[in-house]
CSV table of N, CA, C and O in Angstrom, one decimal:
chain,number,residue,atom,x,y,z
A,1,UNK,N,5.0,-7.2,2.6
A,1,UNK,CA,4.6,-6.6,1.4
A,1,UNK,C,5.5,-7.0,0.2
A,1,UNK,O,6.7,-6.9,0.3
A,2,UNK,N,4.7,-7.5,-0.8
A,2,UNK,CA,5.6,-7.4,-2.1
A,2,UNK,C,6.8,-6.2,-2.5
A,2,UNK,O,6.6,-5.1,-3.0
A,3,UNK,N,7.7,-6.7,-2.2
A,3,UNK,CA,8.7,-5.3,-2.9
A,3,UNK,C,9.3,-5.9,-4.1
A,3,UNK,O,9.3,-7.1,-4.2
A,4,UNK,N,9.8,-5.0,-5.1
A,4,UNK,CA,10.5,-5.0,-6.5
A,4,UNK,C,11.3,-3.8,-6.2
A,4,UNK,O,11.2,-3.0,-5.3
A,5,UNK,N,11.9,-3.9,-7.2
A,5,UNK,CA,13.4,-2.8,-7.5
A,5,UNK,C,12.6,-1.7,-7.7
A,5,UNK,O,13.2,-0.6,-7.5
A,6,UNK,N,11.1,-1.6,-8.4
A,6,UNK,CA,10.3,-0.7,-8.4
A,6,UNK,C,9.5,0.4,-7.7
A,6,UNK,O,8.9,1.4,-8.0
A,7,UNK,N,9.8,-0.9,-5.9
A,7,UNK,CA,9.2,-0.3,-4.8
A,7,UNK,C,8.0,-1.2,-4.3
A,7,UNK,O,7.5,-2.0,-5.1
A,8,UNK,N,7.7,-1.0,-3.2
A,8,UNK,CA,6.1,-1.9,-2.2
A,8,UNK,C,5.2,-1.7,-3.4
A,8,UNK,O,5.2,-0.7,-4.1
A,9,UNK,N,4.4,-3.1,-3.7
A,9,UNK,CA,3.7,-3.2,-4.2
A,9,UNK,C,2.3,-2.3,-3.4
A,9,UNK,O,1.9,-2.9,-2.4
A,10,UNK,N,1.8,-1.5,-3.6
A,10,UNK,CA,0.6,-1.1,-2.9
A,10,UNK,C,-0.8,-1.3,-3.5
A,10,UNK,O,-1.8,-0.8,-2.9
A,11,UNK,N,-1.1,-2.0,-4.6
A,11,UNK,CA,-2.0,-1.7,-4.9
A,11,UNK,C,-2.3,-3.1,-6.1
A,11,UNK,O,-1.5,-3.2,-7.0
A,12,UNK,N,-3.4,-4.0,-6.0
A,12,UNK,CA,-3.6,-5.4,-7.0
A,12,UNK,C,-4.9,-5.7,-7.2
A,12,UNK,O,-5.8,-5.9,-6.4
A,13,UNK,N,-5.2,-5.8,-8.4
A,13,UNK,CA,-6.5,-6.2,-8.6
A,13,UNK,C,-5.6,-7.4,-9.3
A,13,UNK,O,-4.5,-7.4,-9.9
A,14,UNK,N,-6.5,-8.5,-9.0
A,14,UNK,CA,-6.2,-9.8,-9.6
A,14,UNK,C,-7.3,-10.6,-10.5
A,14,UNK,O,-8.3,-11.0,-10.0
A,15,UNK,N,-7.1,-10.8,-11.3
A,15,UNK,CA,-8.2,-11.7,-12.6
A,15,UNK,C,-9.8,-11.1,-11.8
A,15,UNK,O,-10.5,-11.6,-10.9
A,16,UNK,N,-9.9,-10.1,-12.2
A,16,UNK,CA,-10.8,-9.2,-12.0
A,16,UNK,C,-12.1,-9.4,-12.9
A,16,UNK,O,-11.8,-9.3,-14.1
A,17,UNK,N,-13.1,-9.6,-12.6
A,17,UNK,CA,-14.5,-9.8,-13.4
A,17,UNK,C,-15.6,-9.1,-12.8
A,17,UNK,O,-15.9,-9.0,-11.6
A,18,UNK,N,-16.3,-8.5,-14.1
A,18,UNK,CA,-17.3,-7.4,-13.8
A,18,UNK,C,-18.7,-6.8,-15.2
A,18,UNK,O,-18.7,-6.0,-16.1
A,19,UNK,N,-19.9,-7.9,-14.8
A,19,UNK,CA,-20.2,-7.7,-15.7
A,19,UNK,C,-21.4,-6.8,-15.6
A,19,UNK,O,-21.2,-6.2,-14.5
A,20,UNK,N,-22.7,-6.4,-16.2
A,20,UNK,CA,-23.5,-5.6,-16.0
A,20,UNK,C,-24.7,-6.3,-17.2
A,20,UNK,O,-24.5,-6.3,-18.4
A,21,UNK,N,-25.9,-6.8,-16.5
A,21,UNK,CA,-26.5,-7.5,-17.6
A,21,UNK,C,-26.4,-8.0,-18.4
A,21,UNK,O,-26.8,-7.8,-19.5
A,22,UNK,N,-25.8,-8.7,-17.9
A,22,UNK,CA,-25.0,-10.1,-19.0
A,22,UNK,C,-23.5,-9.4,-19.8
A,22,UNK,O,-22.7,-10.2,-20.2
A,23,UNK,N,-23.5,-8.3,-20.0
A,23,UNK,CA,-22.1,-7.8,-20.9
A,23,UNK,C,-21.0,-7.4,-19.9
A,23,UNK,O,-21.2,-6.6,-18.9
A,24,UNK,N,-20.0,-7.9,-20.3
A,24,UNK,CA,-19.0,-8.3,-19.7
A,24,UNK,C,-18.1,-6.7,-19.7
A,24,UNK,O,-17.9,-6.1,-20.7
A,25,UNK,N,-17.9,-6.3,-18.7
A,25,UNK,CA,-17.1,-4.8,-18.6
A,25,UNK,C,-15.5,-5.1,-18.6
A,25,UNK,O,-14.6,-4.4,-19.3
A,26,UNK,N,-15.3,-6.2,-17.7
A,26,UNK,CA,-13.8,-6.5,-17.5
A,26,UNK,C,-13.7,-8.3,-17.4
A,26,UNK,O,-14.6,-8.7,-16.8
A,27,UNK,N,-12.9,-9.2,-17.8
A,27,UNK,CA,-13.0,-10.5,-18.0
A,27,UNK,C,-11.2,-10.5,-17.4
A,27,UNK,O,-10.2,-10.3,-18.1
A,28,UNK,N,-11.3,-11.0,-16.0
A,28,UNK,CA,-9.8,-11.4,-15.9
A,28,UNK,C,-8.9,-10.5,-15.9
A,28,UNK,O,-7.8,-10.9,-16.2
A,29,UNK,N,-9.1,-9.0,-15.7
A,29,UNK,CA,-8.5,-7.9,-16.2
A,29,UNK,C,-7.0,-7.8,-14.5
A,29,UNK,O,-7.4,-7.3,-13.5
A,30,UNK,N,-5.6,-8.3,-14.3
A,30,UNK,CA,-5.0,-8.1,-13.4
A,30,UNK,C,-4.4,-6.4,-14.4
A,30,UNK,O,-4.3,-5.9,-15.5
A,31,UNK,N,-4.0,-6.0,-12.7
A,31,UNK,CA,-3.5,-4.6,-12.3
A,31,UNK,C,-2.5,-4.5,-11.1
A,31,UNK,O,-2.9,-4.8,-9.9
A,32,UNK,N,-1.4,-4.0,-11.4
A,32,UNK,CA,-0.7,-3.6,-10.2
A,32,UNK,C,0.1,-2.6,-10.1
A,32,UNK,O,0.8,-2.2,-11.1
A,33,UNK,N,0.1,-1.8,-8.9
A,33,UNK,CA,1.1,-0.1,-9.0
A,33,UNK,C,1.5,-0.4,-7.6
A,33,UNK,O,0.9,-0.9,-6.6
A,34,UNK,N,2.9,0.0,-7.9
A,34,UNK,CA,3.9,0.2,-6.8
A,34,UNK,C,4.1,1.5,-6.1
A,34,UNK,O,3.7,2.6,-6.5
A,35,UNK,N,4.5,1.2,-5.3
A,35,UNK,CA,4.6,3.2,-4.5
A,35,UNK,C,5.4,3.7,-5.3
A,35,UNK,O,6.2,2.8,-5.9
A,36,UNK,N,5.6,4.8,-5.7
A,36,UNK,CA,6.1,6.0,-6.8
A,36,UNK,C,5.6,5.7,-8.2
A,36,UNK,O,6.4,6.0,-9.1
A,37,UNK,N,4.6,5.1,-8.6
A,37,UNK,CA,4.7,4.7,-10.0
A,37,UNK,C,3.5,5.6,-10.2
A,37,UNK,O,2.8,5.8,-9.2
A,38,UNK,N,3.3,6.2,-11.4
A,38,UNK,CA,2.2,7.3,-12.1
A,38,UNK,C,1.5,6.2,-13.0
A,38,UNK,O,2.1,5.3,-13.5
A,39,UNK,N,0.0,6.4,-13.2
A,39,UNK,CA,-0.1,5.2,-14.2
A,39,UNK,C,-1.5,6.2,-15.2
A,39,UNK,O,-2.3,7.0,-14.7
A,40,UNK,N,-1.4,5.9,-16.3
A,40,UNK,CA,-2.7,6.7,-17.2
A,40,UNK,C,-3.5,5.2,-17.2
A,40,UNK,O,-2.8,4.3,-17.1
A,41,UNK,N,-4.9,5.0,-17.4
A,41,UNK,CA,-5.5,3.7,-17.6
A,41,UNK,C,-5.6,4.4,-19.3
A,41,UNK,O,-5.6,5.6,-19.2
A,42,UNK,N,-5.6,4.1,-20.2
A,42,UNK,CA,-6.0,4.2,-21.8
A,42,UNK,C,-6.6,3.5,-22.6
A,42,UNK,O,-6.2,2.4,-22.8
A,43,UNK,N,-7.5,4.0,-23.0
A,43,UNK,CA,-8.4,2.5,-23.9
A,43,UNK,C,-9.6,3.6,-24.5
A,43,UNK,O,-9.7,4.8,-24.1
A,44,UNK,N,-10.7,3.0,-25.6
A,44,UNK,CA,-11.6,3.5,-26.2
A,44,UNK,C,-12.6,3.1,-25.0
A,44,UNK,O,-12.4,2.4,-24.0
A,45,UNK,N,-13.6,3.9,-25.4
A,45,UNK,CA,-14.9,4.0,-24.6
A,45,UNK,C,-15.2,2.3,-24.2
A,45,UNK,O,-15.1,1.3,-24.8
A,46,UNK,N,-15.7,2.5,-23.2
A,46,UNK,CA,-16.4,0.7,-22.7
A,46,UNK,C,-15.1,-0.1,-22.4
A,46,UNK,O,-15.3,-1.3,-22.0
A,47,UNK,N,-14.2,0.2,-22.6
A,47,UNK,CA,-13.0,-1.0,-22.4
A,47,UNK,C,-12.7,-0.9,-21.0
A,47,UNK,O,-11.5,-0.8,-20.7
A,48,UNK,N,-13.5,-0.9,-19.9
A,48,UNK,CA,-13.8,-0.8,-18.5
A,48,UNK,C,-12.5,-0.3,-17.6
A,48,UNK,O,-12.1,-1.0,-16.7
A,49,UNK,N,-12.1,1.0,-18.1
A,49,UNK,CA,-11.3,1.2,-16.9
A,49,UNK,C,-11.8,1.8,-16.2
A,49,UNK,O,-11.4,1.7,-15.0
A,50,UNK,N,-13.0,2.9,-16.6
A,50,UNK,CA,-13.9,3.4,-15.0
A,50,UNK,C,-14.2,2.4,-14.3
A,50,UNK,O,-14.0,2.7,-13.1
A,51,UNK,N,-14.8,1.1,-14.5
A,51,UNK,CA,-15.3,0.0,-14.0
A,51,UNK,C,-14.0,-0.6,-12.9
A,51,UNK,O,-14.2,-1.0,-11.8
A,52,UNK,N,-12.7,-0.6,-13.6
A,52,UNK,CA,-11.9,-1.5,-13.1
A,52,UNK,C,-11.3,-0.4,-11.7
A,52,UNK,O,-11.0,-1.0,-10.6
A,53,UNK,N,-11.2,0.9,-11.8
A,53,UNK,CA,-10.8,2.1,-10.7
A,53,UNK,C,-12.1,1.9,-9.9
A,53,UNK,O,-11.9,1.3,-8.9
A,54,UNK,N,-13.4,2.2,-10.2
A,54,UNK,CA,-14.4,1.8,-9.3
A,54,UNK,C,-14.1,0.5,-8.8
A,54,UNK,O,-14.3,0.6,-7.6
A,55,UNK,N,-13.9,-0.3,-9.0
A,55,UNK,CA,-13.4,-1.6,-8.1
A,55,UNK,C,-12.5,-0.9,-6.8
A,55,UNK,O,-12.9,-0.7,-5.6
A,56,UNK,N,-10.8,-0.6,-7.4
A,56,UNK,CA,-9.8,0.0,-6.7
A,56,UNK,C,-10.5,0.7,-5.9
A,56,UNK,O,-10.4,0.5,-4.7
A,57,UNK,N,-11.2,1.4,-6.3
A,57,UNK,CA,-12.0,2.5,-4.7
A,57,UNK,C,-13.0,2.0,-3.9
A,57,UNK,O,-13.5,2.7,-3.0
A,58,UNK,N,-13.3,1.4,-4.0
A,58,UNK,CA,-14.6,0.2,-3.1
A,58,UNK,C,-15.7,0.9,-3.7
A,58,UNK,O,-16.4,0.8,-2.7
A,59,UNK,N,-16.5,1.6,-4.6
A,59,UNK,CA,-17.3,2.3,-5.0
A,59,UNK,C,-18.1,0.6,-5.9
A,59,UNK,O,-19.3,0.5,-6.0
A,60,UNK,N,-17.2,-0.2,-6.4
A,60,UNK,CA,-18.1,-1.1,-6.8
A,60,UNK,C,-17.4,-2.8,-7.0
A,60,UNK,O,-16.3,-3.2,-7.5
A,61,UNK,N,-18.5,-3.4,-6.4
A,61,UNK,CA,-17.7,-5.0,-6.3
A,61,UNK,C,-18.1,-5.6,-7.2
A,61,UNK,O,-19.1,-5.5,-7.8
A,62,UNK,N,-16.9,-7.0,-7.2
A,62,UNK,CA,-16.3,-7.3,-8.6
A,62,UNK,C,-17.1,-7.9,-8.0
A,62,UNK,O,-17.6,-7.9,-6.9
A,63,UNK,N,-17.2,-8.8,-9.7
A,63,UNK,CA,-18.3,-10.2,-9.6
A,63,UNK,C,-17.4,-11.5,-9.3
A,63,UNK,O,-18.1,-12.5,-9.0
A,64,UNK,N,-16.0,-11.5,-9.4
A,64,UNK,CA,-14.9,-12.2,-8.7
A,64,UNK,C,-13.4,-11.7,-9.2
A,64,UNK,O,-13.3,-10.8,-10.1
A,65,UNK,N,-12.3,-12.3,-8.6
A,65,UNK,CA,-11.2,-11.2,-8.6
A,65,UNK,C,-11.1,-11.1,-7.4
A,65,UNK,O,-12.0,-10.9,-6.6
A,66,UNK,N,-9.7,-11.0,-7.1
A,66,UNK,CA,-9.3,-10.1,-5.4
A,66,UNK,C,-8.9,-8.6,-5.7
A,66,UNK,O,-8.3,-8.2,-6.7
A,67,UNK,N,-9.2,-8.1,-4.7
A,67,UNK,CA,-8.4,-6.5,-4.6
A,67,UNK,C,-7.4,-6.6,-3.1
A,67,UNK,O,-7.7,-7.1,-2.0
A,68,UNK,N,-6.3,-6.3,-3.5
A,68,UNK,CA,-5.1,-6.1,-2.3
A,68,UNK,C,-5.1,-4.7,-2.4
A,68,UNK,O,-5.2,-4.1,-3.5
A,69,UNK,N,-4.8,-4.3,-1.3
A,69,UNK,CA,-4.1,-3.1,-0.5
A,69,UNK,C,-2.8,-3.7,0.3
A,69,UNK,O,-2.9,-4.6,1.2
A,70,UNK,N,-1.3,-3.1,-0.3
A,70,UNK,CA,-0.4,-3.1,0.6
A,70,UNK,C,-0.4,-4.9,1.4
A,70,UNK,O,-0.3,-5.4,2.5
A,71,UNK,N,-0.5,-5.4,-0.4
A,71,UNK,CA,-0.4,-6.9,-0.1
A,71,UNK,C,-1.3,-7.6,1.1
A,71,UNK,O,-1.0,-8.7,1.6
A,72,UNK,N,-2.1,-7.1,1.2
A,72,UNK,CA,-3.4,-7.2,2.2
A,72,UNK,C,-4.8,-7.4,1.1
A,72,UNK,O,-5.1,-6.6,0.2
A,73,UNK,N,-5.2,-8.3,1.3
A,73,UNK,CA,-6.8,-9.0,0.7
A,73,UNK,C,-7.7,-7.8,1.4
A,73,UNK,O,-7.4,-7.6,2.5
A,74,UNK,N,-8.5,-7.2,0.8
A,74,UNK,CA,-9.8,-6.5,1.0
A,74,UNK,C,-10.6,-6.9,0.5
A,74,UNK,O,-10.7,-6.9,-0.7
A,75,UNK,N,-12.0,-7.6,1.5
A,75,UNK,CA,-12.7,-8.2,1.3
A,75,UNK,C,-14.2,-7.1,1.7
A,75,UNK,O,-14.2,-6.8,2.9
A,76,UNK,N,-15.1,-6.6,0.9
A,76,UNK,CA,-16.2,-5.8,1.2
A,76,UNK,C,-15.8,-4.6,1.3
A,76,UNK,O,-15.9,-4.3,2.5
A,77,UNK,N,-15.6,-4.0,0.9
A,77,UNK,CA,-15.0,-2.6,-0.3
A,77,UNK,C,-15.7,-1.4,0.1
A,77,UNK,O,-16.9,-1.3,-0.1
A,78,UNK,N,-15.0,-0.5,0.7
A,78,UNK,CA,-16.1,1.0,0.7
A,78,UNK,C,-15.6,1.7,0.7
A,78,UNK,O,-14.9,1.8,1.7
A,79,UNK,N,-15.4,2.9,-0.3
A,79,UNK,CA,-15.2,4.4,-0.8
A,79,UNK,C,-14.3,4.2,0.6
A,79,UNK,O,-13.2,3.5,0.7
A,80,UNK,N,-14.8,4.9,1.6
A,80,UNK,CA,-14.1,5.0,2.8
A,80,UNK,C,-13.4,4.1,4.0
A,80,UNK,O,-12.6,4.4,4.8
A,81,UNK,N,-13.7,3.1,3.8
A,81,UNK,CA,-12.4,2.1,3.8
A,81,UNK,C,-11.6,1.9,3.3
A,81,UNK,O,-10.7,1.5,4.1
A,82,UNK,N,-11.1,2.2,1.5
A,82,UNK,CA,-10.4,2.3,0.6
A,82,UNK,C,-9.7,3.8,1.5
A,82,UNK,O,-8.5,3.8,1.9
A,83,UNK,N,-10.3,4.4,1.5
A,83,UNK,CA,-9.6,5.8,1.5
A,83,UNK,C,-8.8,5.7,2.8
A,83,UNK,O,-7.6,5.8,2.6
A,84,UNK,N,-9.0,5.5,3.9
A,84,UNK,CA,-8.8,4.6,5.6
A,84,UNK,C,-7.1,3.9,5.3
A,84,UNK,O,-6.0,4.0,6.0
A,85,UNK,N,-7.4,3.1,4.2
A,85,UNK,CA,-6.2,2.0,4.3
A,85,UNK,C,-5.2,2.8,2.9
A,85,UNK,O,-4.5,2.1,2.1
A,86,UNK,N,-5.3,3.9,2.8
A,86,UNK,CA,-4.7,5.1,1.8
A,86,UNK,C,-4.5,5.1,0.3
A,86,UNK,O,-3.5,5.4,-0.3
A,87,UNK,N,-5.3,4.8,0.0
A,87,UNK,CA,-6.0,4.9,-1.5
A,87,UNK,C,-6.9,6.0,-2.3
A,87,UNK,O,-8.1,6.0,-2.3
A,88,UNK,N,-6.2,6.7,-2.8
A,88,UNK,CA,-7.2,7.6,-3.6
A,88,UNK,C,-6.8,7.5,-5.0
A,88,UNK,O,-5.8,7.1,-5.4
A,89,UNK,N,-8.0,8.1,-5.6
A,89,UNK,CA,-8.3,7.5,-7.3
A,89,UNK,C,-8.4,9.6,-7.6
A,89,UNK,O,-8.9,10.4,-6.8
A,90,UNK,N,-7.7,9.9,-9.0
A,90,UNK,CA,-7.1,11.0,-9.1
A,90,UNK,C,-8.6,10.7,-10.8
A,90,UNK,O,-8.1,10.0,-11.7
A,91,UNK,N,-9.8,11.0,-11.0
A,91,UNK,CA,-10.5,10.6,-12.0
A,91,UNK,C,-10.2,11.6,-13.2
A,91,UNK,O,-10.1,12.8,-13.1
A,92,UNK,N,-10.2,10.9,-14.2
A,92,UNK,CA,-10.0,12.3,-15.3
A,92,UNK,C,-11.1,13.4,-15.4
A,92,UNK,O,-11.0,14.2,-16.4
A,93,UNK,N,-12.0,13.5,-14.6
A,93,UNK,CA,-12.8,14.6,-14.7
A,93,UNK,C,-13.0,14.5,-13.0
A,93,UNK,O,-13.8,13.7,-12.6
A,94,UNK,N,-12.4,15.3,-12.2
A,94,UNK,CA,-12.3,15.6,-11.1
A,94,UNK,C,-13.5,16.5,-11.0
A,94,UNK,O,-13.9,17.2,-11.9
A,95,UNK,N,-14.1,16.5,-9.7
A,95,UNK,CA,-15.2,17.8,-8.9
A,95,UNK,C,-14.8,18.2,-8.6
A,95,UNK,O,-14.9,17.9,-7.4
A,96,UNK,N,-14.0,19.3,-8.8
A,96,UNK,CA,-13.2,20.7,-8.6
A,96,UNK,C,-14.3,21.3,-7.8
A,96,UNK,O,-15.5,21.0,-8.0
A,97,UNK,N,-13.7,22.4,-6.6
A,97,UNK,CA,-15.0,23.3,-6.4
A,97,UNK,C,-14.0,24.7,-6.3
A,97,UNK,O,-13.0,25.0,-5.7
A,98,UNK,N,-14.8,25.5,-7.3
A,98,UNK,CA,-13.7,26.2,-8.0
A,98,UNK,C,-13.4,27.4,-6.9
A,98,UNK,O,-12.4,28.1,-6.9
A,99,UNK,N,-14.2,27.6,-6.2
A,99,UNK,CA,-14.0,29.0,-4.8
A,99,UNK,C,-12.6,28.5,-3.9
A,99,UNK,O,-12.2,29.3,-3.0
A,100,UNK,N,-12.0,27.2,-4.1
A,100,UNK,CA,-10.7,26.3,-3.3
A,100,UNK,C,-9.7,26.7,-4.4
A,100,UNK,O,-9.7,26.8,-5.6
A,101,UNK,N,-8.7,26.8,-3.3
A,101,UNK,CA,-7.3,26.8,-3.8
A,101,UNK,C,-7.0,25.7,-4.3
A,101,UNK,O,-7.4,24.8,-3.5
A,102,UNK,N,-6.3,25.2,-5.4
A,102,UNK,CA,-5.8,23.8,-5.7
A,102,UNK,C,-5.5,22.8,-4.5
A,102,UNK,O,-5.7,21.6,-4.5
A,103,UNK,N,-4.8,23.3,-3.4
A,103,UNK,CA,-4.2,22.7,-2.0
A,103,UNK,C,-5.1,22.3,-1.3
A,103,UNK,O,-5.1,21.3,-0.6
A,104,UNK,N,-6.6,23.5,-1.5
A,104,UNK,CA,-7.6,22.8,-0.6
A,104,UNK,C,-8.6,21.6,-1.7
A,104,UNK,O,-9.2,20.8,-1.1
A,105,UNK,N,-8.7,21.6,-3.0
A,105,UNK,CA,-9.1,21.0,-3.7
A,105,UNK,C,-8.6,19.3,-3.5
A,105,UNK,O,-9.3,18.2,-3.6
A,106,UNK,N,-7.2,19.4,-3.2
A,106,UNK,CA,-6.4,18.6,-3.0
A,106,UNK,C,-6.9,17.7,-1.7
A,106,UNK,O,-7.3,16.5,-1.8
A,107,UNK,N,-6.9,18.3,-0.5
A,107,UNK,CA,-7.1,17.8,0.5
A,107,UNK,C,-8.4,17.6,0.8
A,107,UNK,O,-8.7,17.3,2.0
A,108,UNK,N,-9.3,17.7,-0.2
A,108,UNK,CA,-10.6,17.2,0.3
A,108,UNK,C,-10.4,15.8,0.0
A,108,UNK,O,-11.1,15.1,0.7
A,109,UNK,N,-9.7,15.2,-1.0
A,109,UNK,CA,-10.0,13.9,-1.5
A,109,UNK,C,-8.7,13.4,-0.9
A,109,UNK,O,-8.4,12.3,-1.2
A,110,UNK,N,-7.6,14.2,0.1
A,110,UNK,CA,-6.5,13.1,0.6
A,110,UNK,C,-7.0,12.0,2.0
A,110,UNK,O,-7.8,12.3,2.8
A,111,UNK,N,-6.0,10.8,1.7
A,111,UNK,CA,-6.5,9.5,2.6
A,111,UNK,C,-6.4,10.5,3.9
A,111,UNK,O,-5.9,11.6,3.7
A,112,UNK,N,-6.9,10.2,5.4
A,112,UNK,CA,-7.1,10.6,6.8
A,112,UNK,C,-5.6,10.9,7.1
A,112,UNK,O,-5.2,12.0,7.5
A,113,UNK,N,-4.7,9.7,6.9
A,113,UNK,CA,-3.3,9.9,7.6
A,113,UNK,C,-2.6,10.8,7.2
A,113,UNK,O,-1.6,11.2,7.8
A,114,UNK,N,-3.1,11.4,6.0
A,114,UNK,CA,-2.1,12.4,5.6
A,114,UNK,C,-2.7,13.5,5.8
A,114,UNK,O,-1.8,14.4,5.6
A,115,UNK,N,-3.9,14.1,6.2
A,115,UNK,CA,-4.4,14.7,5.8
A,115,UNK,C,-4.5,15.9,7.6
A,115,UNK,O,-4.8,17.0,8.0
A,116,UNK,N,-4.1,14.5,8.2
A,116,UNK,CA,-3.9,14.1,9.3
A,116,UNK,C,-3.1,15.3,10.1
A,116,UNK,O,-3.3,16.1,11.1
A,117,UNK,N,-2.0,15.0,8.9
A,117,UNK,CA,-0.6,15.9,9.3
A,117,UNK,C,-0.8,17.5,9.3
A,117,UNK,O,0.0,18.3,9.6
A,118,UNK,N,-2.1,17.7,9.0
A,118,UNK,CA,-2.3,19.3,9.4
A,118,UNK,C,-1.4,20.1,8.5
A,118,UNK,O,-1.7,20.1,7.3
A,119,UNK,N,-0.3,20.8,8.9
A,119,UNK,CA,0.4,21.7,7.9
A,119,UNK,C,1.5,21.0,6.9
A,119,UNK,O,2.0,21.5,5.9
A,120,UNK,N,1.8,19.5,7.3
A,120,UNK,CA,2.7,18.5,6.9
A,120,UNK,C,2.0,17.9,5.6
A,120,UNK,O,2.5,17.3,4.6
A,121,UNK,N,0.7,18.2,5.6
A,121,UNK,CA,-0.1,17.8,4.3
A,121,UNK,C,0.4,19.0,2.9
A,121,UNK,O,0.9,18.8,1.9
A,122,UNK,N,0.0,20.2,3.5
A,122,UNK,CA,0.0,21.3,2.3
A,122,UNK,C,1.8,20.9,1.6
A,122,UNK,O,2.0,21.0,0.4
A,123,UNK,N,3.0,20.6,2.8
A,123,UNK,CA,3.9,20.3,1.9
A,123,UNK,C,4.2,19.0,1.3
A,123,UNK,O,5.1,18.9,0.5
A,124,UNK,N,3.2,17.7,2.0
A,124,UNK,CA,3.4,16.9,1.2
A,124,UNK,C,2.6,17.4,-0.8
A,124,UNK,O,3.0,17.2,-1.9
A,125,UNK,N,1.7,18.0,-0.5
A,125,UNK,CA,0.5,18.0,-1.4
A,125,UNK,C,1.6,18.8,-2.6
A,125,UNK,O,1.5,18.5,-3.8
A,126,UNK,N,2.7,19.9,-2.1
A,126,UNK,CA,3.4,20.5,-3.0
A,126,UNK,C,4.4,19.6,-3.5
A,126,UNK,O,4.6,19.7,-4.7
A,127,UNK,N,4.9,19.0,-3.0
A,127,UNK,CA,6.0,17.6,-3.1
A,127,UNK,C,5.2,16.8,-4.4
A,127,UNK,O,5.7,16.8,-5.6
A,128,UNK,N,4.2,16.2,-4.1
A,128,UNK,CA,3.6,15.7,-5.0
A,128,UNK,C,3.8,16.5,-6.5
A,128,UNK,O,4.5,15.9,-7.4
A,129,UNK,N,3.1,18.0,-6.7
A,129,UNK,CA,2.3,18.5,-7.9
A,129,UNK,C,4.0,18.9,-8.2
A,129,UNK,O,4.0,19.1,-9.4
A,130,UNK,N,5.4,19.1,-7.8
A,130,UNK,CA,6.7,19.1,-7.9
A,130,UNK,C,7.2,17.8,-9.0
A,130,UNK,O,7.9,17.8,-10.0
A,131,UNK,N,6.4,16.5,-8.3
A,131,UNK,CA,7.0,15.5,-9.1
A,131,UNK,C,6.6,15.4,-10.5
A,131,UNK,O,7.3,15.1,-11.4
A,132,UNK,N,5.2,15.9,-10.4
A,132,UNK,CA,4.4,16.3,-12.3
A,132,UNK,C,4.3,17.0,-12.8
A,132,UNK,O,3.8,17.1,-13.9
């Protein structure tokens, strides 16, 4: 795996292309986050960062571009394979379901391995919402 002083590279979209009837959403757009890094995507409407996270989540494939996982090529992309190889997308308008405790809110969208951990989850989940 790619490491930096920043930490394992886990996560690459590379010269990323994505268009939608002929209009171009993303042209060449690279992306990369390391383990511990927090990242905001920011831009005005249409500047495709739903488009470019829908890639990250296998919810939608590029028109060319690689996506890496954990310096690993992922080739044919699915919500739940993404989620499998431990990837989850945190969206600015989350589906809360409001009768859940934030912890259970939490753990409906964590990857299998962690979620895995049974009571090891609820303190990672507190660890996390500690670091923001």
């Amino acid at each position: 795996m790619a490491e930096t002083a920043h930490g394992v590279q886990v996560l690459r979209l590379a010269d990323v292309w994505k268009s939608f009837d002929g209009v171009h959403a993303l042209k060449g757009v690279t992306f990369e986050a390391r383990a511990g890094e927090i990242h905001a995507l920011l831009g005005e409407n249409g500047a495709g960062k739903s488009t470019l996270m829908a890639i990250a989540a296998g919810s939608l494939a590029p028109d060319r571009g690689q996506l890496e996982l954990k310096s690993e090529p992922v080739h044919a992309a699915t919500p739940s394979s993404i989620r499998r190889r431990g990837l989850s997308i945190a969206y600015q308008h989350p589906a809360l379901v409001p009768d859940l405790t934030v912890y259970e809110n939490i753990a409906m969208w964590l990857p299998d391995q962690i979620r895995a951990a049974g009571s090891d989850a609820a303190a990672w989940a507190r660890s996390q919402l500690a670091r923001v």
